Amino acid sequence: MSAIFHAGISGARGRMGRAVSTVLDARDDVVVAARFDRGETPDLSLCDVIIDFSTPDASVELAQACAMRGGPALVIGSTGLSPEQDAEILKAAGTIAIVRSGNFSLGVNILIGLVEHAAQRLDPRDWDIEVLEAHHRRKADAPSGTALMLGEAAANGRGEDLADVRSAPYDGITGAREAGTIGFASLRGGGIIGEHTVLFASEDETLTLSHSAIDRSLFARGAVAAAAWVRSRKPGLYDMQDVLGFRQA
């Protein structure tokens, strides 16, 4: 049996926070030492690791507070961070271990690898790439963090920076699609947990790679696995590719 560790939950009253709480409460190797939301001040000394599904501002404030005292480690699932906020998370990772991911699903992280390999092998002069995602009506950011991860994987496969090849949203008279660009489309409605599709389209065939989330608990289980992994790591910024052992040291 694994050694018992003490975990905190940031954004505990949100949908993902409640899902993480349910997963943690069912484990014998975890003590939930703190549950809190934005505006509440937890005792960070009680925790070995904190799982954070809150807001970009709250995630940055938490990372700064943890870095200032040298711990605890963090698992950050908040999406929609600005480049400046990303920089603050990276700065905090110089002092503490942080796993940050736009999606904690095993299936999605395998999909990311497949997308990168496909993009590497399909000539951008002949194959267009579109990333499509759908989420519930309450999701505030678009495209989703996972969609951006998939776009980055496609760009990496082509040896490009996503910022250089990402196309503007299609609206009105846009003209012909520029070869080599990567497009995004977002849908919001009802209680959709998460649907992601990467479409590779040539003049005479299409290749579709997709993932559907059936139950929100799959993200919570992945986040808890990340927490168990990162609590004993040296300072640095990690992602689920590291947690799952897909990335070579």
Coordinates of C-alpha atoms in Angstrom, one line a residue:
M1 CA 0.0 0.0 0.0
S2 CA 1.3 3.5 -0.9
A3 CA 2.3 5.9 1.8
I4 CA -0.6 8.2 2.9
F5 CA -0.4 11.8 1.7
H6 CA -2.3 14.9 2.5
A7 CA -4.2 16.7 -0.3
G8 CA -6.0 20.0 -0.6
I9 CA -8.7 20.9 -3.1
S10 CA -8.8 24.4 -4.6
G11 CA -12.1 25.2 -6.2
A12 CA -13.7 22.6 -4.0
R13 CA -17.3 23.7 -4.6
G14 CA -17.1 23.7 -8.4
R15 CA -18.1 20.9 -10.6
M16 CA -14.5 19.5 -11.0
G17 CA -13.7 20.2 -7.3
R18 CA -16.6 18.1 -6.2
A19 CA -15.6 15.3 -8.6
V20 CA -12.0 15.4 -7.2
S21 CA -13.4 15.3 -3.7
T22 CA -15.4 12.2 -4.4
V23 CA -12.4 10.4 -5.9
L24 CA -10.1 11.4 -3.0
D25 CA -12.6 10.4 -0.4
A26 CA -12.8 6.9 -1.9
R27 CA -9.1 6.3 -1.6
D28 CA -7.3 4.8 1.5
D29 CA -4.0 6.5 0.8
V30 CA -5.1 10.1 0.9
V31 CA -6.3 12.4 3.7
V32 CA -8.1 15.5 2.4
A33 CA -6.6 18.2 4.6
A34 CA -8.2 21.3 3.0
R35 CA -11.1 22.2 0.8
F36 CA -11.4 25.8 -0.2
D37 CA -12.5 28.3 -2.9
R38 CA -11.4 31.7 -4.0
G39 CA -11.4 34.2 -1.2
E40 CA -10.7 31.6 1.4
T41 CA -7.2 31.2 3.0
P42 CA -6.2 27.6 3.6
D43 CA -3.4 26.4 5.9
L44 CA -1.0 25.3 3.2
S45 CA 1.2 23.6 5.7
L46 CA -1.4 20.8 6.1
C47 CA -1.0 19.6 2.5
D48 CA 1.6 17.7 0.5
V49 CA -0.1 18.6 -2.7
I50 CA -3.1 20.7 -3.8
I51 CA -5.3 19.9 -6.7
D52 CA -6.6 23.2 -8.3
F53 CA -9.6 23.5 -10.5
S54 CA -10.5 27.1 -9.9
T55 CA -10.0 30.2 -12.1
P56 CA -6.9 31.6 -13.8
D57 CA -6.5 34.4 -11.3
A58 CA -7.0 32.1 -8.3
S59 CA -4.5 29.5 -9.8
V60 CA -1.8 32.1 -10.1
E61 CA -2.4 33.4 -6.6
L62 CA -2.2 29.9 -5.2
A63 CA 1.0 29.1 -7.2
Q64 CA 2.6 32.3 -5.9
A65 CA 1.6 31.5 -2.3
C66 CA 2.9 27.9 -2.5
A67 CA 6.2 29.0 -4.2
M68 CA 6.8 31.7 -1.5
R69 CA 6.8 29.0 1.2
G70 CA 8.4 26.3 -0.8
G71 CA 5.4 24.0 -1.1
P72 CA 3.1 22.2 -1.3
A73 CA 3.2 20.8 -4.9
L74 CA 0.4 21.7 -7.2
V75 CA -1.8 20.1 -9.8
I76 CA -3.4 22.8 -11.9
G77 CA -6.4 22.1 -14.2
S78 CA -7.6 25.7 -14.7
T79 CA -7.8 26.7 -18.3
G80 CA -7.9 30.1 -20.1
L81 CA -4.8 31.5 -18.6
S82 CA -3.2 34.5 -20.3
P83 CA 0.5 34.5 -21.4
E84 CA 1.3 36.6 -18.4
Q85 CA -0.4 34.1 -16.1
D86 CA 1.4 31.2 -17.8
A87 CA 4.6 33.0 -17.1
E88 CA 3.7 33.3 -13.4
I89 CA 3.0 29.6 -13.2
L90 CA 6.3 28.8 -14.8
K91 CA 8.1 31.1 -12.4
A92 CA 6.5 29.3 -9.4
A93 CA 7.6 26.0 -10.9
G94 CA 11.2 27.1 -10.3
T95 CA 10.5 26.6 -6.6
I96 CA 7.8 23.9 -6.4
A97 CA 6.7 20.9 -8.5
I98 CA 3.7 21.7 -10.6
V99 CA 1.7 19.5 -13.0
R100 CA -0.4 21.6 -15.3
S101 CA -2.7 20.2 -18.0
G102 CA -5.7 21.3 -19.9
N103 CA -6.9 17.7 -19.7
F104 CA -6.1 14.9 -17.3
S105 CA -7.7 12.1 -19.4
L106 CA -5.5 9.1 -20.4
G107 CA -7.4 8.8 -23.6
V108 CA -6.9 12.5 -24.5
N109 CA -3.2 12.3 -23.8
I110 CA -2.9 9.3 -26.1
L111 CA -4.9 11.2 -28.7
I112 CA -2.3 14.1 -28.4
G113 CA 0.5 11.7 -29.4
L114 CA -1.5 10.3 -32.3
V115 CA -2.3 13.8 -33.6
E116 CA 1.4 14.8 -33.5
H117 CA 2.4 11.7 -35.4
A118 CA -0.3 12.1 -38.0
A119 CA 0.6 15.8 -38.6
Q120 CA 4.3 14.8 -38.9
R121 CA 3.5 12.4 -41.8
L122 CA 0.8 14.3 -43.7
D123 CA 2.1 17.1 -46.0
P124 CA 0.6 20.5 -45.0
R125 CA 0.4 21.5 -48.6
D126 CA -2.2 18.7 -49.1
W127 CA -3.8 18.2 -45.7
D128 CA -5.8 20.8 -43.7
I129 CA -6.2 20.5 -40.0
E130 CA -9.3 21.5 -38.0
V131 CA -9.7 21.1 -34.3
L132 CA -13.4 20.9 -33.2
E133 CA -14.6 20.9 -29.6
A134 CA -17.9 20.9 -27.7
H135 CA -18.6 21.7 -24.0
H136 CA -21.4 22.5 -21.6
R137 CA -23.0 26.0 -21.7
R138 CA -21.2 27.1 -18.5
K139 CA -17.6 26.8 -19.9
A140 CA -16.1 30.3 -20.1
D141 CA -13.1 29.9 -22.4
A142 CA -12.9 28.9 -26.0
P143 CA -11.2 27.1 -27.6
S144 CA -10.9 24.7 -24.7
G145 CA -7.5 24.0 -23.1
T146 CA -7.6 20.5 -24.6
A147 CA -8.4 21.9 -28.1
L148 CA -5.3 24.1 -27.8
M149 CA -3.2 21.2 -26.6
L150 CA -4.3 19.2 -29.7
G151 CA -3.6 22.2 -31.9
E152 CA -0.1 22.5 -30.4
A153 CA 0.5 18.8 -31.0
A154 CA -0.4 19.2 -34.6
A155 CA 1.8 22.2 -35.0
N156 CA 4.7 20.4 -33.2
G157 CA 4.3 17.5 -35.7
R158 CA 4.8 20.0 -38.5
G159 CA 7.7 21.7 -36.8
E160 CA 5.7 24.9 -36.4
D161 CA 4.7 27.2 -33.5
L162 CA 0.9 27.1 -33.2
A163 CA 0.8 30.9 -32.8
D164 CA 2.3 31.2 -36.3
V165 CA -0.1 28.8 -38.1
R166 CA -3.4 29.2 -36.1
S167 CA -6.1 30.6 -38.4
A168 CA -8.7 33.2 -37.3
P169 CA -12.3 32.0 -36.7
Y170 CA -14.3 31.6 -39.8
D171 CA -17.0 34.3 -40.0
G172 CA -18.4 36.1 -43.0
I173 CA -16.5 36.3 -46.3
T174 CA -13.1 34.8 -45.3
G175 CA -11.8 33.8 -48.7
A176 CA -10.1 30.5 -49.4
R177 CA -8.4 28.6 -46.6
E178 CA -4.7 29.2 -46.4
A179 CA -2.6 26.0 -46.7
G180 CA -0.7 24.9 -43.6
T181 CA -2.9 26.7 -41.1
I182 CA -4.7 25.0 -38.2
G183 CA -8.3 26.0 -37.5
F184 CA -10.5 25.8 -34.4
A185 CA -14.3 25.6 -33.9
S186 CA -16.1 25.6 -30.6
L187 CA -19.7 24.6 -29.6
R188 CA -21.3 25.3 -26.3
G189 CA -24.6 23.8 -25.1
G190 CA -26.4 21.9 -22.4
G191 CA -24.3 19.6 -20.2
I192 CA -21.8 18.3 -22.7
I193 CA -18.8 17.1 -20.7
G194 CA -16.2 17.3 -23.5
E195 CA -16.0 16.3 -27.1
H196 CA -12.8 16.8 -29.1
T197 CA -12.1 16.0 -32.8
V198 CA -9.1 16.6 -35.0
L199 CA -9.9 16.5 -38.7
F200 CA -7.2 16.0 -41.3
A201 CA -8.7 16.7 -44.7
S202 CA -7.2 16.4 -48.2
E203 CA -8.9 16.8 -51.5
D204 CA -9.8 13.1 -51.7
E205 CA -9.9 11.7 -48.1
T206 CA -10.3 12.6 -44.5
L207 CA -8.8 11.3 -41.3
T208 CA -10.7 11.9 -38.1
L209 CA -9.2 11.4 -34.6
S210 CA -11.6 12.0 -31.7
H211 CA -12.3 11.6 -28.0
S212 CA -15.5 11.7 -26.0
A213 CA -15.7 12.2 -22.2
I214 CA -18.5 10.1 -20.8
D215 CA -18.2 10.9 -17.1
R216 CA -16.4 13.9 -15.4
S217 CA -14.8 11.5 -12.9
L218 CA -12.3 10.4 -15.5
F219 CA -10.7 13.9 -15.3
A220 CA -10.8 13.7 -11.5
R221 CA -9.1 10.3 -11.4
G222 CA -6.3 11.6 -13.7
A223 CA -5.8 14.7 -11.5
V224 CA -5.5 12.5 -8.4
A225 CA -3.0 10.3 -10.1
A226 CA -1.0 13.4 -11.0
A227 CA -1.2 14.5 -7.4
A228 CA 0.2 11.2 -6.2
W229 CA 3.0 11.5 -8.7
V230 CA 4.0 15.1 -8.3
R231 CA 4.1 15.3 -4.5
S232 CA 7.6 13.8 -4.4
R233 CA 9.1 15.4 -7.5
K234 CA 11.7 18.1 -7.7
P235 CA 10.7 21.6 -8.7
G236 CA 9.6 22.0 -12.3
L237 CA 6.6 22.3 -14.6
Y238 CA 5.2 19.0 -15.7
D239 CA 2.3 17.7 -17.6
M240 CA 0.3 14.5 -18.1
Q241 CA 2.8 13.2 -20.6
D242 CA 5.4 13.2 -17.7
V243 CA 2.9 11.6 -15.2
L244 CA 2.0 8.8 -17.6
G245 CA 5.6 8.1 -18.6
F246 CA 5.1 9.0 -22.2
R247 CA 7.9 11.5 -22.2
Q248 CA 11.5 10.2 -21.9
A249 CA 13.5 11.8 -19.1

